[in-house]
Coordinates of C-alpha atoms in Angstrom, one line a residue:
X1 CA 14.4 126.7 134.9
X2 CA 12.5 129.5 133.4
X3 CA 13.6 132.9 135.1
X4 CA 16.6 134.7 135.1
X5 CA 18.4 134.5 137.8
X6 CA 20.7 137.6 139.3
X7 CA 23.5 135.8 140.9
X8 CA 25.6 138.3 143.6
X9 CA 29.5 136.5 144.0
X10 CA 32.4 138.8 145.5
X11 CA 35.4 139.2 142.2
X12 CA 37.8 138.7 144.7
X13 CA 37.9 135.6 144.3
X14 CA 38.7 136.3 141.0
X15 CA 41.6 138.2 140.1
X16 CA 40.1 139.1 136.5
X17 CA 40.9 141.5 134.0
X18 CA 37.2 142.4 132.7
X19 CA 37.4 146.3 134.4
X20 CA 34.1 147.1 132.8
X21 CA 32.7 144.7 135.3
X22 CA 34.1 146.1 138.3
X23 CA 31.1 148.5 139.3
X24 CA 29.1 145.2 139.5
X25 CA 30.8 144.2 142.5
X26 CA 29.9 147.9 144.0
X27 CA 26.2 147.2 144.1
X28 CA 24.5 144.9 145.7
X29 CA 21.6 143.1 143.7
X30 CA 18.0 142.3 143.5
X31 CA 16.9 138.5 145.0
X32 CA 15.8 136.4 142.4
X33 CA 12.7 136.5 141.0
X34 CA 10.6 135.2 138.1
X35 CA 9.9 137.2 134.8
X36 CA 6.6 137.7 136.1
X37 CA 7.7 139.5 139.3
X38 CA 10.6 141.6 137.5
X39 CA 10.6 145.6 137.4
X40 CA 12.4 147.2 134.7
X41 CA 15.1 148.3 137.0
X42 CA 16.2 144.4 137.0
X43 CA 19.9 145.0 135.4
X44 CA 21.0 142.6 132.5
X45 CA 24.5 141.3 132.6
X46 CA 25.0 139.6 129.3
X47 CA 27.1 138.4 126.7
X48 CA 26.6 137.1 123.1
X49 CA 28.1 134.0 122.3
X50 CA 29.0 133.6 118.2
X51 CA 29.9 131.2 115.7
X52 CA 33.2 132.7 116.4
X53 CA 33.0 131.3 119.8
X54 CA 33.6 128.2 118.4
X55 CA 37.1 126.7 120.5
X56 CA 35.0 127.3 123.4
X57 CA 31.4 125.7 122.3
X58 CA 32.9 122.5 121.3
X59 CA 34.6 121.6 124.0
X60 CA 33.3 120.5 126.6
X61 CA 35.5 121.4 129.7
X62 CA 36.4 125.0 128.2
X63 CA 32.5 125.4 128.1
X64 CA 32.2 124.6 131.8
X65 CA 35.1 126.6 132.8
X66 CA 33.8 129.6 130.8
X67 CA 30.5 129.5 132.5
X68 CA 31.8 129.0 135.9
X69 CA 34.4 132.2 135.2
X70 CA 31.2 134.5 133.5
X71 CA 28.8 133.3 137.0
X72 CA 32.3 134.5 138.8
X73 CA 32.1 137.9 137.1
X74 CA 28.5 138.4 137.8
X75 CA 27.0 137.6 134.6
X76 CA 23.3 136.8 134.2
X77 CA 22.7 135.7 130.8
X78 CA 23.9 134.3 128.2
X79 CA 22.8 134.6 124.4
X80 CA 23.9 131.8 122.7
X81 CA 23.5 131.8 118.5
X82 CA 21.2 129.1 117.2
X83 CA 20.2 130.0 114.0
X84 CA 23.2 131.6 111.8
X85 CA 24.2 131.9 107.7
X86 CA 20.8 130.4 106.5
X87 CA 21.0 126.6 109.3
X88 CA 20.5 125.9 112.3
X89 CA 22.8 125.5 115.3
X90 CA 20.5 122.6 117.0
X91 CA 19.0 119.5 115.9
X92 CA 15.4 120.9 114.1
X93 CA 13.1 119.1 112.0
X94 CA 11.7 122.4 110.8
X95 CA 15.0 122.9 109.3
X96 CA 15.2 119.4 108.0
X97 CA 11.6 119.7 106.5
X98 CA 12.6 122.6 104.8
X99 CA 15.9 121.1 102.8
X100 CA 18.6 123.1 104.6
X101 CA 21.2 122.3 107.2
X102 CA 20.3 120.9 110.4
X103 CA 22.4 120.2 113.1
X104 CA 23.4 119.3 117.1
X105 CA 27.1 121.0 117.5
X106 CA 29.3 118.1 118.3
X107 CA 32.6 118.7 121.0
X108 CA 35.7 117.7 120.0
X109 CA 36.4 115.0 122.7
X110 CA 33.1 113.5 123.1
X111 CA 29.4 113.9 121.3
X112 CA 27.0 116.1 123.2
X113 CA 24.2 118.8 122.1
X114 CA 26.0 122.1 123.3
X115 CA 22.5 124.4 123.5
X116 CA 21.5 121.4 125.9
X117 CA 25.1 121.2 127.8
X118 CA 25.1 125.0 127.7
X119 CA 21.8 125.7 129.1
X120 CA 22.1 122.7 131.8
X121 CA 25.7 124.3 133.2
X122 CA 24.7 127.5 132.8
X123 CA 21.6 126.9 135.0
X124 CA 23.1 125.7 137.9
X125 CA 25.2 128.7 138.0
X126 CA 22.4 130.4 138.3
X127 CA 22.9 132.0 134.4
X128 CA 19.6 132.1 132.1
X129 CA 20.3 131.2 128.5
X130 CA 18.3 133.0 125.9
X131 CA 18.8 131.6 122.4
X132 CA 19.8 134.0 119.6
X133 CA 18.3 133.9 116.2
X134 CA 21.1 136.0 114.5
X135 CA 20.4 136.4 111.2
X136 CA 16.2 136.5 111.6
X137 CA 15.2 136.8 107.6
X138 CA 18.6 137.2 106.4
X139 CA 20.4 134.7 104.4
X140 CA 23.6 134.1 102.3
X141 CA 22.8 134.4 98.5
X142 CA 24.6 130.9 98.1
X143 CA 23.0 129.1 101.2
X144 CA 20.3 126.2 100.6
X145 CA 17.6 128.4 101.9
X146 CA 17.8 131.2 99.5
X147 CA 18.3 128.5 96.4
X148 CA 15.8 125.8 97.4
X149 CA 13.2 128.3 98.7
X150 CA 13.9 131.2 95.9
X151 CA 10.4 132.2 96.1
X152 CA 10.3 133.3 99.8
X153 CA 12.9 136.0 99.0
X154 CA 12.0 140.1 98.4
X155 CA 13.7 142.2 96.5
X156 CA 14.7 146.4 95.4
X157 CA 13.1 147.9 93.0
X158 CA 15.5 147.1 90.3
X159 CA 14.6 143.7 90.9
X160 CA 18.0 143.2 92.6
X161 CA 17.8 140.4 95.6
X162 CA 20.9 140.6 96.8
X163 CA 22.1 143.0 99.6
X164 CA 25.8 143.8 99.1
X165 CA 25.9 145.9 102.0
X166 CA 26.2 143.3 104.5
X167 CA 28.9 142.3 106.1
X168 CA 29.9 138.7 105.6
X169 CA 28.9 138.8 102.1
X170 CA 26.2 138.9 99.4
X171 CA 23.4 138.4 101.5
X172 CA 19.4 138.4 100.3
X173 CA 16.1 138.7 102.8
X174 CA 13.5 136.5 103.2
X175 CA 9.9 138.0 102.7
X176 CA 9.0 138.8 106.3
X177 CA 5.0 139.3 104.8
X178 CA 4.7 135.8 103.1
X179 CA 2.9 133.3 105.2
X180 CA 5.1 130.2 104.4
X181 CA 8.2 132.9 105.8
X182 CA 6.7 133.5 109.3
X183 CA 5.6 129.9 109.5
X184 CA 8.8 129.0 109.1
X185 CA 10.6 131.0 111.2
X186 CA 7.4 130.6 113.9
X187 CA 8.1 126.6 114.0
X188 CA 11.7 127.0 114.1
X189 CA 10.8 129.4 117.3
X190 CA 8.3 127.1 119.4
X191 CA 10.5 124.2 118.1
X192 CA 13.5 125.4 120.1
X193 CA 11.3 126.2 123.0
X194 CA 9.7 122.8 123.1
X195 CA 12.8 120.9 122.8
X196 CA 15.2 123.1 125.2
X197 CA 14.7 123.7 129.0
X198 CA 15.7 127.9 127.8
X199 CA 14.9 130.8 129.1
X200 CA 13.8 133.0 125.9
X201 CA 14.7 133.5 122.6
X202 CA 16.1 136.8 120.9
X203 CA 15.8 138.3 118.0
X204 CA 18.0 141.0 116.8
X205 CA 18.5 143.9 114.1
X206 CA 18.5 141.3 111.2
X207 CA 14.4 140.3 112.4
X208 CA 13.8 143.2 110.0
X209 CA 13.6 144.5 106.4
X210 CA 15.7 146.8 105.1
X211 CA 13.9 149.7 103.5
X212 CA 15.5 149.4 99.9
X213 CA 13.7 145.8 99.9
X214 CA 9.6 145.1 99.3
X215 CA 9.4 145.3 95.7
X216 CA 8.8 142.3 94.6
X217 CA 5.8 140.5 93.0
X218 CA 3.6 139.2 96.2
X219 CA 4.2 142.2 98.0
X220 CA 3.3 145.0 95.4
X221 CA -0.1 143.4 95.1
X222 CA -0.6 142.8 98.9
X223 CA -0.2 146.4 99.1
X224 CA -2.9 147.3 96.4
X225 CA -5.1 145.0 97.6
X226 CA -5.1 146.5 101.1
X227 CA -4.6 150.3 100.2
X228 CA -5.6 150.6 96.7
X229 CA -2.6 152.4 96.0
X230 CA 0.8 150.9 93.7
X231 CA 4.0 150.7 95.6
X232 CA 5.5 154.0 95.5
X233 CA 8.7 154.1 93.8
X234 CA 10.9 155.9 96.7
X235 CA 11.7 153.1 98.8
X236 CA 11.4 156.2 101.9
X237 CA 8.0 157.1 100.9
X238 CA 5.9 157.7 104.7
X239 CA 2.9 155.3 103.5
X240 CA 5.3 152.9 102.2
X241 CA 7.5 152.8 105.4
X242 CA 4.8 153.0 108.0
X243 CA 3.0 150.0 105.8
X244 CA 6.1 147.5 105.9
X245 CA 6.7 147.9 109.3
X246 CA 2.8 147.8 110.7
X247 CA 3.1 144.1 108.6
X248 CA 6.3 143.2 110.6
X249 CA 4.8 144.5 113.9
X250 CA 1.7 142.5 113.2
X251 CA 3.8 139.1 112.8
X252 CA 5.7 140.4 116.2
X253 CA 2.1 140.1 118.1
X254 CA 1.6 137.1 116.5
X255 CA 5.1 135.0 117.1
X256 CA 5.1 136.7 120.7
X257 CA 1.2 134.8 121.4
X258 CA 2.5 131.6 119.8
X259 CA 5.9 131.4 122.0
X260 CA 3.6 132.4 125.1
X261 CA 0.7 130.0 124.1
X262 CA 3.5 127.5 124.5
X263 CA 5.3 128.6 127.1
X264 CA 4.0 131.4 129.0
X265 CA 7.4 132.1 131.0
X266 CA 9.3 132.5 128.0
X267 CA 11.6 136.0 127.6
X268 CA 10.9 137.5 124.0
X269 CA 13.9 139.5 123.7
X270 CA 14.9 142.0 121.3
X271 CA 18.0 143.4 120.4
X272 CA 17.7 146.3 117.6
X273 CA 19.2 149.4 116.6
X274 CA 18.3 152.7 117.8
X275 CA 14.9 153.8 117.2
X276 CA 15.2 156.2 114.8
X277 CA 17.2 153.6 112.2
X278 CA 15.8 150.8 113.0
X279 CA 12.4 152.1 112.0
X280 CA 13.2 154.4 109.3
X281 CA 16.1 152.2 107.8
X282 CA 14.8 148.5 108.8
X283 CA 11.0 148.9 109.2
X284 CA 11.7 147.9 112.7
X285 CA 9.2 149.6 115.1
X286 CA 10.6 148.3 118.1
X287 CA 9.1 151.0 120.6
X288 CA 5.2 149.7 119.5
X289 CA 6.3 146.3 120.3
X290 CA 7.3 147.3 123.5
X291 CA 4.8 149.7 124.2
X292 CA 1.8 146.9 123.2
X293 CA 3.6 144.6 125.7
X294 CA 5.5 142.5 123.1
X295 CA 8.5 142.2 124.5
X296 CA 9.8 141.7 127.5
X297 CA 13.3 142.7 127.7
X298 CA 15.1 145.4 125.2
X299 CA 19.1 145.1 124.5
X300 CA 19.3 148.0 122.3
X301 CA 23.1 147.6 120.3
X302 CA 25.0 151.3 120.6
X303 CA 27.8 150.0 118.7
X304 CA 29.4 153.2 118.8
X305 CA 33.2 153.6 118.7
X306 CA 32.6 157.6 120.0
X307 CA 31.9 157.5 124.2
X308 CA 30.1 160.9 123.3
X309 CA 27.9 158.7 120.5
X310 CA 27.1 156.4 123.0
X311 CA 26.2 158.1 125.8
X312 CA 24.0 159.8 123.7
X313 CA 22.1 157.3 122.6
X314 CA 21.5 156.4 126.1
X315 CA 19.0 158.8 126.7
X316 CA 16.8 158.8 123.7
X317 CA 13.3 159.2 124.2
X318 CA 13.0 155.2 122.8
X319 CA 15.4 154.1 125.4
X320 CA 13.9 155.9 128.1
X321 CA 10.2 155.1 127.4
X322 CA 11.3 151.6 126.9
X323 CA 13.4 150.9 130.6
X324 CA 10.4 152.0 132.3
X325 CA 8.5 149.3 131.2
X326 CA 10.3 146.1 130.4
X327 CA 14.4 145.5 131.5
X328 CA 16.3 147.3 129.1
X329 CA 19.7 147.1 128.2
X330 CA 22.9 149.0 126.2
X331 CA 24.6 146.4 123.3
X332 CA 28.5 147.2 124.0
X333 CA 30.7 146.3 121.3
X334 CA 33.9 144.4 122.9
X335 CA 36.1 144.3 119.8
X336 CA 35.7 142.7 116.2
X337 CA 38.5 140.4 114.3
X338 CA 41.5 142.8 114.0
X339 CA 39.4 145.6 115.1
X340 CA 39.9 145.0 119.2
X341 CA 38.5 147.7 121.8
X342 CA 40.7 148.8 124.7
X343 CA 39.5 147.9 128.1
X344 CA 39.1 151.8 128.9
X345 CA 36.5 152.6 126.3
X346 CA 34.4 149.2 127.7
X347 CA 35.0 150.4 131.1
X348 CA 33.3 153.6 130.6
X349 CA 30.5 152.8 128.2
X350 CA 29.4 149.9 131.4
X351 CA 29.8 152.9 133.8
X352 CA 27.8 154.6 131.5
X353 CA 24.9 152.3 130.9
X354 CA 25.0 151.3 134.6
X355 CA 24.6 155.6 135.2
X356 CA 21.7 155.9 133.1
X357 CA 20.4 153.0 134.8
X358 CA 20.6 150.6 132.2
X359 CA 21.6 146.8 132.4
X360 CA 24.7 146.0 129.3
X361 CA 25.1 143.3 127.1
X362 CA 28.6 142.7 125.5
X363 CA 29.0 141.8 121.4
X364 CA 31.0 139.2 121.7
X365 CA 32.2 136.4 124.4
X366 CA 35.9 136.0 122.5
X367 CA 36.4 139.6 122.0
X368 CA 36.3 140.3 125.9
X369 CA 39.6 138.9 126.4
X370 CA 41.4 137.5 123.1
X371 CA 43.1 139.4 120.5
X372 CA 42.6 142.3 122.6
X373 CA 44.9 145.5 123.0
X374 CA 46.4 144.6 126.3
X375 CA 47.9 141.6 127.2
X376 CA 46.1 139.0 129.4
X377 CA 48.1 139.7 131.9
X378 CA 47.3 143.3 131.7
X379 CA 43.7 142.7 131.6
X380 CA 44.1 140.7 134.9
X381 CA 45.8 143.5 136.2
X382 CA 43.4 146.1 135.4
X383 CA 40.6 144.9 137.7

């Protein structure tokens, strides 16, 4: 199976709690149709499924009965996490070759590979599964990436690796200009796409650099090599900014040939910031990927605990420019550990997305009904 699929069920036959959804089963919906065929009207109905996803990954009939409830609720896609805290979630001799963790998920009653059990039950619900590469060319300061491959990493200009500002933990970034770096990460890609009967693969706001980072050794010279210039010393420098992320779009071009010289039919999905940090903050320049035809679907996240902030960010010139080209979606944030969202404020940023004629993705599976601010039974109730 290699397109998504919009699936049109009535909720009625499901007495769920999930408001946000209930303008989906207002509209009727588009046949389905292959990638090639789509418009950028196509809606997205997604949902992120984490590491913290994990009592429902591993086992088995919990899996099956969450896909059968998210087809029920008019989902479309799912964005499972494959590659997460320096490993990877599925069985890759890239991973292997490279000395770190490498690994098939096992359930807890019985051994299966759950991207392959996930993307088989998914499918015949008529879901397309689109692998998430979470953490891009971030990597725990600990993990057996950043030790074993030490020389792959970037750094600030104090000579400081390590990026305290993450969540999660000390974190440090792999140099996205080094060639054994995109290798790496291009194998691990057409790997996954070889191996698994998926729909895409997705990157995210860590397939980036932040704008502190560049400064180390290899870099500096790569850049006085190729503008005769030294690396200036504000990290916010125009030259410096536009030069990082003209690299990063260049490898973008490059992975996006490789996974379609592969696979043709395969979704190269982004999911970034908005525009205006992403590129100025991460060296991301999402709008040129989607504007050389790099990408074929945009979730862009508008984590945003304001309704004003989000609907805002709705209609940036980025978002528009990119929904008339490619399907293009809002990133709604469904709660956090011990920071859950009521059901009214995901309610309205849907209706909101939906209104500005945008498909939604939700951040993350768990969070859309556990340790939520309503009970389950008031979640039911609210549809």
């Amino acid at each position: 199976m290699n397109s998504r699929i919009v699936r049109w069920k009535p909720l009625s036959l499901l007495l769920f709690g999930l408001s946000l959804l209930v303008a989906v089963s207002l509209h009727s919906l588009t046949p389905a149709v292959a990638l090639a065929q789509s418009t950028p009207s196509q809606e997205i109905r997604g949902v992120w499924v984490t590491t913290n996803d994990t009592d429902v990954v591993i086992d088995r009939p919990k899996l099956h009965g969450a896909i059968d409830q998210l087809a029920e609720l008019n989902f479309n896609t799912l964005y499972p996490v494959v590659w997460n805290g320096g490993y990877a979630l599925f069985d890759s001799g890239t991973a292997k070759r490279a000395g770190i963790q490498h690994f098939v998920r096992r359930g807890i009653q019985e051994n299966f590979d759950i991207l392959e059990e996930m993307t088989t039950a998914a499918h015949e619900q008529g879901i397309s599964v689109i692998p998430w590469f979470e953490f891009g060319f971030m990597a725990p300061a600990t993990s057996e990436l950043a030790t074993i491959h030490s020389s792959w990493l970037t750094q600030k200009r104090d000579g400081s690796r390590v990026d305290m500002s993450r969540e999660g933990g000390d974190m440090v970034w792999l140099n996205p200009f080094r060639p054994e770096v995109q290798q790496f990460m291009t194998h691990l890609v057409l790997e996954l796409i070889s191996r698994y009967d998926v729909d895409g693969i997705q990157f995210d706001d860590h397939f980036i650099l932040p704008v502190e980072f560049g400064y180390d050794s290899y870099t500096r010279a790569l850049y006085k090599q190729e503008t005769d210039r030294d690396v200036p010393n504000d990290p916010h420098n125009p030259h410096w900014v536009q030069w990082r992320a003209d690299k990063l779009s260049a490898f973008v071009k490059t992975l996006n040939a490789d996974v379609k010289a592969r696979r043709h039919d395969v979704i190269f999905s982004v999911a970034p910031n908005p525009y205006d940090f992403a590129y100025k903050g991460q060296l991301q320049d999402w709008l040129t990927w989607v504007r050389q035809g790099w990408v074929d679907e945009l979730i862009v996240q508008i984590y945003r605990h304001d309704l004003g902030a989000f609907r805002q960010q709705l209609y940036t010139p980025a978002v528009r420019e990119a929904q008339q080209k490619i399907p293009t979606a809002a990133g709604i944030l469904t709660g956090l550990r011990n920071i859950p969202v009521p059901i009214s404020l995901i309610e309205a940023k849907a209706n909101s997305a939906r209104s500005s004629g945008l498909g939604m993705a939700f951040f993350f599976y768990e969070s859309l009904w556990e340790e939520t601010p309503e009970s389950a039974d008031t979640r039911l109730a609210s549809f």
